Amino acid sequence: ICETGDRLGSERWLPPTREGDVLAILNTGAYGRVMSSHYNLREPAAEVLI
């Protein structure tokens, strides 16, 4: 996420998670690797194709 106002969802509650859990975020548009950039000095998130 580039800016403080960016969201990948709201009012979506997840079950409790623990370190090592995997979270899938689908259909992220410009936040996927193909459209990503190093804007704001952020490294791209890991992306796995299933």
PDB file as gemmi writes it, atoms N, CA and C in Angstrom:
CRYST1    1.000    1.000    1.000  90.00  90.00  90.00 P 1                      
ATOM      1  N   ILE A   1       0.854  -1.167   0.000  1.00  0.00           N  
ATOM      2  CA  ILE A   1       0.000   0.000   0.000  1.00  0.00           C  
ATOM      3  C   ILE A   1       0.899   1.229   0.000  1.00  0.00           C  
ATOM      4  N   CYS A   2       0.621   2.150  -0.896  1.00  0.00           N  
ATOM      5  CA  CYS A   2       1.495   3.324  -1.063  1.00  0.00           C  
ATOM      6  C   CYS A   2       1.165   4.469  -0.123  1.00  0.00           C  
ATOM      7  N   GLU A   3      -0.082   4.779   0.038  1.00  0.00           N  
ATOM      8  CA  GLU A   3      -0.488   5.961   0.797  1.00  0.00           C  
ATOM      9  C   GLU A   3      -1.346   5.562   1.996  1.00  0.00           C  
ATOM     10  N   THR A   4      -1.451   6.442   2.959  1.00  0.00           N  
ATOM     11  CA  THR A   4      -2.223   6.120   4.158  1.00  0.00           C  
ATOM     12  C   THR A   4      -3.708   5.936   3.874  1.00  0.00           C  
ATOM     13  N   GLY A   5      -4.218   6.510   2.801  1.00  0.00           N  
ATOM     14  CA  GLY A   5      -5.632   6.363   2.464  1.00  0.00           C  
ATOM     15  C   GLY A   5      -5.935   5.142   1.616  1.00  0.00           C  
ATOM     16  N   ASP A   6      -4.916   4.434   1.145  1.00  0.00           N  
ATOM     17  CA  ASP A   6      -5.127   3.247   0.312  1.00  0.00           C  
ATOM     18  C   ASP A   6      -5.645   2.091   1.162  1.00  0.00           C  
ATOM     19  N   ARG A   7      -6.574   1.349   0.603  1.00  0.00           N  
ATOM     20  CA  ARG A   7      -7.135   0.191   1.302  1.00  0.00           C  
ATOM     21  C   ARG A   7      -7.327  -0.954   0.315  1.00  0.00           C  
ATOM     22  N   LEU A   8      -7.158  -2.158   0.809  1.00  0.00           N  
ATOM     23  CA  LEU A   8      -7.478  -3.345   0.024  1.00  0.00           C  
ATOM     24  C   LEU A   8      -8.771  -3.972   0.532  1.00  0.00           C  
ATOM     25  N   GLY A   9      -9.477  -3.258   1.355  1.00  0.00           N  
ATOM     26  CA  GLY A   9     -10.759  -3.708   1.886  1.00  0.00           C  
ATOM     27  C   GLY A   9     -11.046  -3.004   3.197  1.00  0.00           C  
ATOM     28  N   SER A  10     -12.298  -2.900   3.536  1.00  0.00           N  
ATOM     29  CA  SER A  10     -12.682  -2.342   4.831  1.00  0.00           C  
ATOM     30  C   SER A  10     -13.911  -3.099   5.310  1.00  0.00           C  
ATOM     31  N   GLU A  11     -14.108  -3.085   6.611  1.00  0.00           N  
ATOM     32  CA  GLU A  11     -15.222  -3.825   7.214  1.00  0.00           C  
ATOM     33  C   GLU A  11     -15.163  -5.304   6.847  1.00  0.00           C  
ATOM     34  N   ARG A  12     -13.951  -5.831   6.721  1.00  0.00           N  
ATOM     35  CA  ARG A  12     -13.755  -7.260   6.443  1.00  0.00           C  
ATOM     36  C   ARG A  12     -12.965  -7.834   7.608  1.00  0.00           C  
ATOM     37  N   TRP A  13     -13.605  -8.634   8.401  1.00  0.00           N  
ATOM     38  CA  TRP A  13     -12.980  -9.156   9.607  1.00  0.00           C  
ATOM     39  C   TRP A  13     -12.389 -10.530   9.330  1.00  0.00           C  
ATOM     40  N   LEU A  14     -11.189 -10.743   9.786  1.00  0.00           N  
ATOM     41  CA  LEU A  14     -10.487 -12.007   9.595  1.00  0.00           C  
ATOM     42  C   LEU A  14     -10.454 -12.784  10.901  1.00  0.00           C  
ATOM     43  N   PRO A  15     -10.351 -14.103  10.811  1.00  0.00           N  
ATOM     44  CA  PRO A  15     -10.161 -14.876  12.036  1.00  0.00           C  
ATOM     45  C   PRO A  15      -8.781 -14.562  12.615  1.00  0.00           C  
ATOM     46  N   PRO A  16      -8.537 -14.914  13.857  1.00  0.00           N  
ATOM     47  CA  PRO A  16      -7.213 -14.659  14.443  1.00  0.00           C  
ATOM     48  C   PRO A  16      -6.109 -15.291  13.593  1.00  0.00           C  
ATOM     49  N   THR A  17      -5.012 -14.587  13.441  1.00  0.00           N  
ATOM     50  CA  THR A  17      -3.878 -15.102  12.667  1.00  0.00           C  
ATOM     51  C   THR A  17      -2.656 -15.197  13.563  1.00  0.00           C  
ATOM     52  N   ARG A  18      -1.694 -16.008  13.120  1.00  0.00           N  
ATOM     53  CA  ARG A  18      -0.441 -16.170  13.847  1.00  0.00           C  
ATOM     54  C   ARG A  18       0.710 -15.969  12.879  1.00  0.00           C  
ATOM     55  N   GLU A  19       1.868 -15.706  13.412  1.00  0.00           N  
ATOM     56  CA  GLU A  19       3.060 -15.566  12.583  1.00  0.00           C  
ATOM     57  C   GLU A  19       3.239 -16.838  11.767  1.00  0.00           C  
ATOM     58  N   GLY A  20       3.497 -16.670  10.474  1.00  0.00           N  
ATOM     59  CA  GLY A  20       3.664 -17.803   9.574  1.00  0.00           C  
ATOM     60  C   GLY A  20       2.415 -18.126   8.776  1.00  0.00           C  
ATOM     61  N   ASP A  21       1.258 -17.591   9.171  1.00  0.00           N  
ATOM     62  CA  ASP A  21       0.037 -17.791   8.396  1.00  0.00           C  
ATOM     63  C   ASP A  21       0.180 -17.096   7.045  1.00  0.00           C  
ATOM     64  N   VAL A  22      -0.519 -17.606   6.056  1.00  0.00           N  
ATOM     65  CA  VAL A  22      -0.500 -17.024   4.716  1.00  0.00           C  
ATOM     66  C   VAL A  22      -1.841 -16.343   4.476  1.00  0.00           C  
ATOM     67  N   LEU A  23      -1.789 -15.125   3.968  1.00  0.00           N  
ATOM     68  CA  LEU A  23      -2.996 -14.362   3.672  1.00  0.00           C  
ATOM     69  C   LEU A  23      -3.025 -14.083   2.175  1.00  0.00           C  
ATOM     70  N   ALA A  24      -4.088 -14.493   1.501  1.00  0.00           N  
ATOM     71  CA  ALA A  24      -4.229 -14.255   0.062  1.00  0.00           C  
ATOM     72  C   ALA A  24      -5.061 -13.001  -0.157  1.00  0.00           C  
ATOM     73  N   ILE A  25      -4.514 -12.056  -0.908  1.00  0.00           N  
ATOM     74  CA  ILE A  25      -5.235 -10.841  -1.282  1.00  0.00           C  
ATOM     75  C   ILE A  25      -5.327 -10.854  -2.801  1.00  0.00           C  
ATOM     76  N   LEU A  26      -6.525 -11.027  -3.314  1.00  0.00           N  
ATOM     77  CA  LEU A  26      -6.726 -11.206  -4.751  1.00  0.00           C  
ATOM     78  C   LEU A  26      -7.178  -9.909  -5.409  1.00  0.00           C  
ATOM     79  N   ASN A  27      -6.925  -9.812  -6.705  1.00  0.00           N  
ATOM     80  CA  ASN A  27      -7.401  -8.687  -7.510  1.00  0.00           C  
ATOM     81  C   ASN A  27      -6.991  -7.339  -6.938  1.00  0.00           C  
ATOM     82  N   THR A  28      -5.702  -7.110  -6.823  1.00  0.00           N  
ATOM     83  CA  THR A  28      -5.201  -5.879  -6.225  1.00  0.00           C  
ATOM     84  C   THR A  28      -4.866  -4.804  -7.246  1.00  0.00           C  
ATOM     85  N   GLY A  29      -5.125  -5.047  -8.515  1.00  0.00           N  
ATOM     86  CA  GLY A  29      -4.887  -4.026  -9.541  1.00  0.00           C  
ATOM     87  C   GLY A  29      -3.445  -3.569  -9.581  1.00  0.00           C  
ATOM     88  N   ALA A  30      -3.207  -2.285  -9.388  1.00  0.00           N  
ATOM     89  CA  ALA A  30      -1.862  -1.718  -9.492  1.00  0.00           C  
ATOM     90  C   ALA A  30      -0.935  -2.184  -8.380  1.00  0.00           C  
ATOM     91  N   TYR A  31      -1.458  -2.880  -7.376  1.00  0.00           N  
ATOM     92  CA  TYR A  31      -0.599  -3.352  -6.300  1.00  0.00           C  
ATOM     93  C   TYR A  31       0.008  -4.714  -6.600  1.00  0.00           C  
ATOM     94  N   GLY A  32      -0.330  -5.318  -7.737  1.00  0.00           N  
ATOM     95  CA  GLY A  32       0.317  -6.560  -8.145  1.00  0.00           C  
ATOM     96  C   GLY A  32       1.708  -6.272  -8.693  1.00  0.00           C  
ATOM     97  N   ARG A  33       2.529  -7.302  -8.849  1.00  0.00           N  
ATOM     98  CA  ARG A  33       3.912  -7.125  -9.276  1.00  0.00           C  
ATOM     99  C   ARG A  33       4.016  -6.449 -10.650  1.00  0.00           C  
ATOM    100  N   VAL A  34       3.140  -6.772 -11.576  1.00  0.00           N  
ATOM    101  CA  VAL A  34       3.237  -6.228 -12.930  1.00  0.00           C  
ATOM    102  C   VAL A  34       3.123  -4.706 -12.947  1.00  0.00           C  
ATOM    103  N   MET A  35       2.255  -4.142 -12.131  1.00  0.00           N  
ATOM    104  CA  MET A  35       2.033  -2.697 -12.119  1.00  0.00           C  
ATOM    105  C   MET A  35       2.746  -1.993 -10.966  1.00  0.00           C  
ATOM    106  N   SER A  36       3.512  -2.735 -10.175  1.00  0.00           N  
ATOM    107  CA  SER A  36       4.128  -2.136  -8.986  1.00  0.00           C  
ATOM    108  C   SER A  36       5.299  -1.233  -9.354  1.00  0.00           C  
ATOM    109  N   SER A  37       5.657  -0.378  -8.421  1.00  0.00           N  
ATOM    110  CA  SER A  37       6.831   0.476  -8.578  1.00  0.00           C  
ATOM    111  C   SER A  37       7.494   0.605  -7.214  1.00  0.00           C  
ATOM    112  N   HIS A  38       8.613   1.293  -7.162  1.00  0.00           N  
ATOM    113  CA  HIS A  38       9.298   1.507  -5.888  1.00  0.00           C  
ATOM    114  C   HIS A  38       8.937   2.873  -5.312  1.00  0.00           C  
ATOM    115  N   TYR A  39       7.770   3.371  -5.703  1.00  0.00           N  
ATOM    116  CA  TYR A  39       7.285   4.640  -5.180  1.00  0.00           C  
ATOM    117  C   TYR A  39       7.269   4.590  -3.655  1.00  0.00           C  
ATOM    118  N   ASN A  40       7.653   5.656  -3.041  1.00  0.00           N  
ATOM    119  CA  ASN A  40       7.656   5.768  -1.585  1.00  0.00           C  
ATOM    120  C   ASN A  40       8.672   4.821  -0.943  1.00  0.00           C  
ATOM    121  N   LEU A  41       9.648   4.382  -1.733  1.00  0.00           N  
ATOM    122  CA  LEU A  41      10.734   3.504  -1.289  1.00  0.00           C  
ATOM    123  C   LEU A  41      10.244   2.193  -0.690  1.00  0.00           C  
ATOM    124  N   ARG A  42       9.123   1.697  -1.157  1.00  0.00           N  
ATOM    125  CA  ARG A  42       8.607   0.418  -0.666  1.00  0.00           C  
ATOM    126  C   ARG A  42       9.003  -0.694  -1.628  1.00  0.00           C  
ATOM    127  N   GLU A  43       9.472  -1.780  -1.058  1.00  0.00           N  
ATOM    128  CA  GLU A  43       9.780  -2.960  -1.863  1.00  0.00           C  
ATOM    129  C   GLU A  43       8.475  -3.650  -2.251  1.00  0.00           C  
ATOM    130  N   PRO A  44       8.445  -4.288  -3.421  1.00  0.00           N  
ATOM    131  CA  PRO A  44       7.227  -5.007  -3.802  1.00  0.00           C  
ATOM    132  C   PRO A  44       6.955  -6.157  -2.829  1.00  0.00           C  
ATOM    133  N   ALA A  45       5.691  -6.415  -2.584  1.00  0.00           N  
ATOM    134  CA  ALA A  45       5.317  -7.542  -1.726  1.00  0.00           C  
ATOM    135  C   ALA A  45       5.595  -8.847  -2.455  1.00  0.00           C  
ATOM    136  N   ALA A  46       5.786  -9.896  -1.709  1.00  0.00           N  
ATOM    137  CA  ALA A  46       5.977 -11.214  -2.315  1.00  0.00           C  
ATOM    138  C   ALA A  46       4.703 -11.599  -3.060  1.00  0.00           C  
ATOM    139  N   GLU A  47       4.878 -12.245  -4.191  1.00  0.00           N  
ATOM    140  CA  GLU A  47       3.720 -12.648  -4.986  1.00  0.00           C  
ATOM    141  C   GLU A  47       3.900 -14.094  -5.389  1.00  0.00           C  
ATOM    142  N   VAL A  48       2.884 -14.902  -5.159  1.00  0.00           N  
ATOM    143  CA  VAL A  48       2.917 -16.318  -5.491  1.00  0.00           C  
ATOM    144  C   VAL A  48       1.725 -16.614  -6.382  1.00  0.00           C  
ATOM    145  N   LEU A  49       1.959 -17.271  -7.503  1.00  0.00           N  
ATOM    146  CA  LEU A  49       0.865 -17.670  -8.392  1.00  0.00           C  
ATOM    147  C   LEU A  49       0.444 -19.086  -8.041  1.00  0.00           C  
ATOM    148  N   ILE A  50      -0.848 -19.269  -7.857  1.00  0.00           N  
ATOM    149  CA  ILE A  50      -1.371 -20.592  -7.490  1.00  0.00           C  
ATOM    150  C   ILE A  50      -2.184 -21.129  -8.642  1.00  0.00           C  
TER     151      ILE A  50                                                      
END                                                                             
